Amino acid sequence: MRLRHKPWAQDRINDYPQYVSPAPETHRGHWQERFEKQQPLHIEVGSGKGQFIINLAKQNPEINYIALEIQTSVTVMILDKQIEAQLPNLQIIHGNGGHLNQYFAPGEVDLVYLNFSDPWPKKRHEKRRLTSKNFLEQYREVLKPEGEIHFKTDNRGLFEYSLANLSQCGWILKQVWLDLHEDGLSNNVITEYEEKFSQKGHPIYRLEAYYPIDTH
C-alpha cells in the first residue's frame, strides 16, 4: 500500500500513547496490562487502514486485538478510527512485522491474522513475504501451543506459495478456501482490499493453520 506522505502523521501518533505505545518492545510479555481486561490476544500483521481489525474488535469484545502497521501514513488512519471508536480491546503497534519476537514473548499471542499481504512476486524478495520461513518461525515463537494463523489474499501465486511453505515448515492446514465468498464463512469480516477485489469478481483465498504440539 503506497499512500501520500503525511508530515503531520507521526506527531498525531505521538499524541495518543494510550493507543499507540511509543516503545512497544517494553510491553513484551505484558501486553494484557494495556487492555481493560485480560483476554485472548489476536494480532494482525500489516493492518492497512484498519477496517478489518476495528470491526473485529467491535464484534468481539471478549478478545483483545493489536493492529501492527509499519507505514506511518497508514498507522494514523487506524488511529483515527480508534480515536472515534475508543475500543478498550484494541491497541496499535507502529512497527515492523519482522520484529514480532521483539514485541511479543513466546506464547503470548493466540492468533495471527495476515490479510492481503504484499505478494513480493520476485524471487529475490521472497524473505519479505509474510508467509516466508523466517516469518513463520516468528509466528510459531510468539503463538501459544497450537495458536493459529488466518491468512487471506486475492493473489493466487502467493496463496499457493503459502500453502506449500506452511506444509514444508511443519504447519497443519486446518481449513482452506479457494473462493471464500462462494464457499461462505459465517463470521467473515471484510477488509478494504477484499471489498475492492471481490467486487471485481476476483476469488478470495483463505486458510487457517496451526503448528502441532510436539508429543515426542
Short mmCIF file of C-alpha atoms in Angstrom, two decimals:
data_model
loop_
_atom_site.label_atom_id
_atom_site.label_comp_id
_atom_site.label_asym_id
_atom_site.label_seq_id
_atom_site.Cartn_x
_atom_site.Cartn_y
_atom_site.Cartn_z
CA MET A 1 0.00 0.00 0.00
CA ARG A 2 1.54 3.31 -1.11
CA LEU A 3 -0.05 6.48 0.23
CA ARG A 4 0.88 10.13 0.06
CA HIS A 5 3.27 11.16 2.83
CA LYS A 6 1.56 12.90 5.73
CA PRO A 7 4.19 15.01 7.51
CA TRP A 8 1.88 15.53 10.50
CA ALA A 9 1.11 11.82 10.99
CA GLN A 10 3.94 10.97 13.40
CA ASP A 11 3.06 13.91 15.66
CA ARG A 12 -0.55 12.74 15.80
CA ILE A 13 0.57 9.20 16.66
CA ASN A 14 2.81 10.61 19.41
CA ASP A 15 -0.20 12.46 20.87
CA TYR A 16 -2.03 9.18 21.62
CA PRO A 17 0.36 6.92 23.57
CA GLN A 18 -2.67 5.26 25.21
CA TYR A 19 -3.46 3.67 21.83
CA VAL A 20 -0.02 3.54 20.15
CA SER A 21 2.80 2.83 22.57
CA PRO A 22 5.98 4.78 21.75
CA ALA A 23 8.04 1.74 22.84
CA PRO A 24 6.10 -1.46 22.06
CA GLU A 25 9.05 -3.70 22.90
CA THR A 26 8.73 -2.63 26.56
CA HIS A 27 5.35 -4.41 26.74
CA ARG A 28 6.79 -7.75 25.62
CA GLY A 29 5.18 -10.37 27.82
CA HIS A 30 2.90 -7.78 29.46
CA TRP A 31 0.51 -6.67 26.71
CA GLN A 32 -2.53 -7.61 28.77
CA GLU A 33 -1.73 -4.66 31.04
CA ARG A 34 -2.53 -2.32 28.13
CA PHE A 35 -6.12 -3.58 28.00
CA GLU A 36 -9.15 -3.17 30.22
CA LYS A 37 -9.47 -6.96 30.68
CA GLN A 38 -7.16 -9.96 30.38
CA GLN A 39 -8.49 -11.87 27.36
CA PRO A 40 -7.21 -13.92 24.39
CA LEU A 41 -4.82 -11.84 22.27
CA HIS A 42 -5.18 -11.68 18.48
CA ILE A 43 -2.82 -9.64 16.28
CA GLU A 44 -2.99 -8.52 12.66
CA VAL A 45 0.36 -8.12 10.90
CA GLY A 46 0.00 -5.42 8.24
CA SER A 47 -3.31 -3.83 9.24
CA GLY A 48 -3.59 -1.32 6.39
CA LYS A 49 -6.26 1.31 7.05
CA GLY A 50 -7.69 -0.74 9.90
CA GLN A 51 -11.20 -1.61 8.71
CA PHE A 52 -10.76 -5.32 9.48
CA ILE A 53 -9.25 -5.04 12.95
CA ILE A 54 -11.59 -2.24 14.07
CA ASN A 55 -14.67 -4.22 13.05
CA LEU A 56 -13.31 -7.39 14.66
CA ALA A 57 -12.72 -5.54 17.94
CA LYS A 58 -16.25 -4.10 17.84
CA GLN A 59 -17.82 -7.51 17.18
CA ASN A 60 -15.71 -9.45 19.72
CA PRO A 61 -15.35 -7.50 22.98
CA GLU A 62 -14.22 -10.75 24.66
CA ILE A 63 -10.95 -10.71 22.65
CA ASN A 64 -8.04 -8.25 22.81
CA TYR A 65 -6.61 -7.10 19.47
CA ILE A 66 -3.39 -5.48 18.30
CA ALA A 67 -3.06 -3.86 14.88
CA LEU A 68 0.54 -3.81 13.62
CA GLU A 69 1.42 -1.50 10.73
CA ILE A 70 4.81 -0.23 9.54
CA GLN A 71 3.75 2.78 7.44
CA THR A 72 3.23 5.99 9.40
CA SER A 73 0.68 7.43 6.95
CA VAL A 74 -1.42 4.26 7.26
CA THR A 75 -0.99 3.77 11.02
CA VAL A 76 -2.52 7.19 11.60
CA MET A 77 -5.63 6.06 9.70
CA ILE A 78 -6.07 3.15 12.11
CA LEU A 79 -5.51 5.55 14.99
CA ASP A 80 -8.19 7.94 13.73
CA LYS A 81 -10.69 5.07 13.62
CA GLN A 82 -9.73 4.08 17.16
CA ILE A 83 -9.99 7.65 18.46
CA GLU A 84 -13.56 7.68 17.15
CA ALA A 85 -14.45 4.17 18.40
CA GLN A 86 -12.43 4.21 21.68
CA LEU A 87 -12.38 0.42 21.85
CA PRO A 88 -10.95 -0.86 25.17
CA ASN A 89 -9.86 -4.10 23.48
CA LEU A 90 -7.69 -2.57 20.72
CA GLN A 91 -4.06 -1.43 20.73
CA ILE A 92 -1.85 -0.36 17.82
CA ILE A 93 1.82 -1.04 17.14
CA HIS A 94 3.55 1.29 14.70
CA GLY A 95 6.35 -1.09 13.83
CA ASN A 96 7.87 -3.78 11.64
CA GLY A 97 6.17 -7.19 11.33
CA GLY A 98 9.64 -8.70 11.03
CA HIS A 99 10.28 -7.80 14.69
CA LEU A 100 7.40 -9.76 16.23
CA ASN A 101 9.65 -11.62 18.68
CA GLN A 102 10.86 -8.24 19.95
CA TYR A 103 7.29 -7.10 20.63
CA PHE A 104 5.83 -10.35 21.98
CA ALA A 105 7.05 -13.01 24.40
CA PRO A 106 6.92 -16.72 23.49
CA GLY A 107 3.34 -17.99 23.66
CA GLU A 108 1.85 -14.54 24.30
CA VAL A 109 -0.38 -14.49 21.18
CA ASP A 110 -3.42 -16.68 20.50
CA LEU A 111 -3.98 -15.92 16.79
CA VAL A 112 -2.23 -14.09 13.93
CA TYR A 113 -4.15 -12.52 11.04
CA LEU A 114 -2.46 -11.92 7.67
CA ASN A 115 -4.72 -10.10 5.23
CA PHE A 116 -3.86 -9.21 1.63
CA SER A 117 -0.15 -9.01 2.31
CA ASP A 118 2.21 -7.66 -0.35
CA PRO A 119 2.95 -10.70 -2.60
CA TRP A 120 6.56 -9.66 -3.34
CA PRO A 121 6.50 -11.78 -6.53
CA LYS A 122 10.20 -11.54 -7.39
CA LYS A 123 12.30 -14.43 -6.09
CA ARG A 124 14.89 -12.11 -4.60
CA HIS A 125 12.19 -10.60 -2.37
CA GLU A 126 10.94 -13.93 -1.01
CA LYS A 127 12.12 -13.17 2.54
CA ARG A 128 9.78 -10.18 2.64
CA ARG A 129 6.67 -12.33 2.13
CA LEU A 130 4.73 -12.66 5.38
CA THR A 131 4.46 -16.43 4.89
CA SER A 132 8.17 -16.99 4.21
CA LYS A 133 10.15 -19.27 6.51
CA ASN A 134 11.61 -16.50 8.67
CA PHE A 135 8.16 -15.03 9.35
CA LEU A 136 6.63 -18.45 10.04
CA GLU A 137 9.35 -19.09 12.62
CA GLN A 138 8.43 -15.86 14.40
CA TYR A 139 4.71 -16.69 14.38
CA ARG A 140 5.50 -20.09 15.84
CA GLU A 141 7.59 -18.43 18.56
CA VAL A 142 5.02 -15.85 19.70
CA LEU A 143 1.92 -18.04 19.33
CA LYS A 144 0.70 -20.22 22.18
CA PRO A 145 0.80 -24.01 21.52
CA GLU A 146 -1.49 -24.72 18.55
CA GLY A 147 -2.24 -20.99 18.15
CA GLU A 148 -3.47 -20.23 14.64
CA ILE A 149 -2.63 -18.23 11.53
CA HIS A 150 -5.59 -16.96 9.47
CA PHE A 151 -4.47 -15.79 6.03
CA LYS A 152 -6.46 -14.12 3.22
CA THR A 153 -5.37 -12.94 -0.23
CA ASP A 154 -6.60 -12.43 -3.77
CA ASN A 155 -3.17 -13.38 -5.15
CA ARG A 156 -3.18 -16.99 -6.29
CA GLY A 157 0.61 -17.20 -6.58
CA LEU A 158 1.10 -16.00 -3.00
CA PHE A 159 -1.61 -18.37 -1.77
CA GLU A 160 -0.04 -21.39 -3.47
CA TYR A 161 3.37 -20.36 -2.11
CA SER A 162 1.88 -20.02 1.38
CA LEU A 163 0.16 -23.41 1.27
CA ALA A 164 3.40 -25.10 0.21
CA ASN A 165 5.60 -23.19 2.67
CA LEU A 166 3.34 -23.82 5.65
CA SER A 167 3.30 -27.54 4.87
CA GLN A 168 7.05 -27.71 4.35
CA CYS A 169 7.64 -25.90 7.66
CA GLY A 170 5.51 -28.38 9.60
CA TRP A 171 2.29 -26.40 9.99
CA ILE A 172 -1.07 -28.18 9.79
CA LEU A 173 -3.63 -26.75 7.38
CA LYS A 174 -6.85 -26.74 9.37
CA GLN A 175 -9.08 -25.38 6.59
CA VAL A 176 -8.64 -23.96 3.08
CA TRP A 177 -10.99 -21.83 0.97
CA LEU A 178 -10.31 -21.42 -2.77
CA ASP A 179 -13.21 -18.99 -3.22
CA LEU A 180 -14.21 -17.59 0.14
CA HIS A 181 -17.24 -15.60 -0.98
CA GLU A 182 -18.56 -18.55 -2.99
CA ASP A 183 -17.90 -21.14 -0.28
CA GLY A 184 -19.05 -18.88 2.52
CA LEU A 185 -17.79 -18.15 6.03
CA SER A 186 -20.41 -17.10 8.55
CA ASN A 187 -18.23 -14.75 10.59
CA ASN A 188 -16.11 -13.32 7.77
CA VAL A 189 -15.02 -9.71 8.37
CA ILE A 190 -14.20 -7.95 5.11
CA THR A 191 -11.04 -5.86 4.61
CA GLU A 192 -10.76 -2.83 2.30
CA TYR A 193 -8.85 -4.84 -0.29
CA GLU A 194 -11.25 -7.77 -0.03
CA GLU A 195 -14.18 -5.47 -0.77
CA LYS A 196 -12.39 -3.99 -3.78
CA PHE A 197 -11.22 -7.28 -5.32
CA SER A 198 -14.38 -9.30 -4.69
CA GLN A 199 -16.46 -6.59 -6.38
CA LYS A 200 -14.26 -7.09 -9.44
CA GLY A 201 -15.08 -10.80 -9.38
CA HIS A 202 -11.69 -11.96 -8.08
CA PRO A 203 -11.80 -15.10 -5.92
CA ILE A 204 -10.62 -14.59 -2.34
CA TYR A 205 -8.35 -17.33 -0.98
CA ARG A 206 -8.21 -18.12 2.74
CA LEU A 207 -6.55 -20.61 5.04
CA GLU A 208 -6.32 -21.45 8.72
CA ALA A 209 -3.21 -23.22 10.02
CA TYR A 210 -1.59 -24.18 13.31
CA TYR A 211 1.69 -25.70 14.43
CA PRO A 212 1.17 -29.04 16.19
CA ILE A 213 2.41 -29.71 19.70
CA ASP A 214 5.48 -31.94 19.69
CA THR A 215 4.45 -35.04 21.66
CA HIS A 216 7.83 -36.76 21.40
#
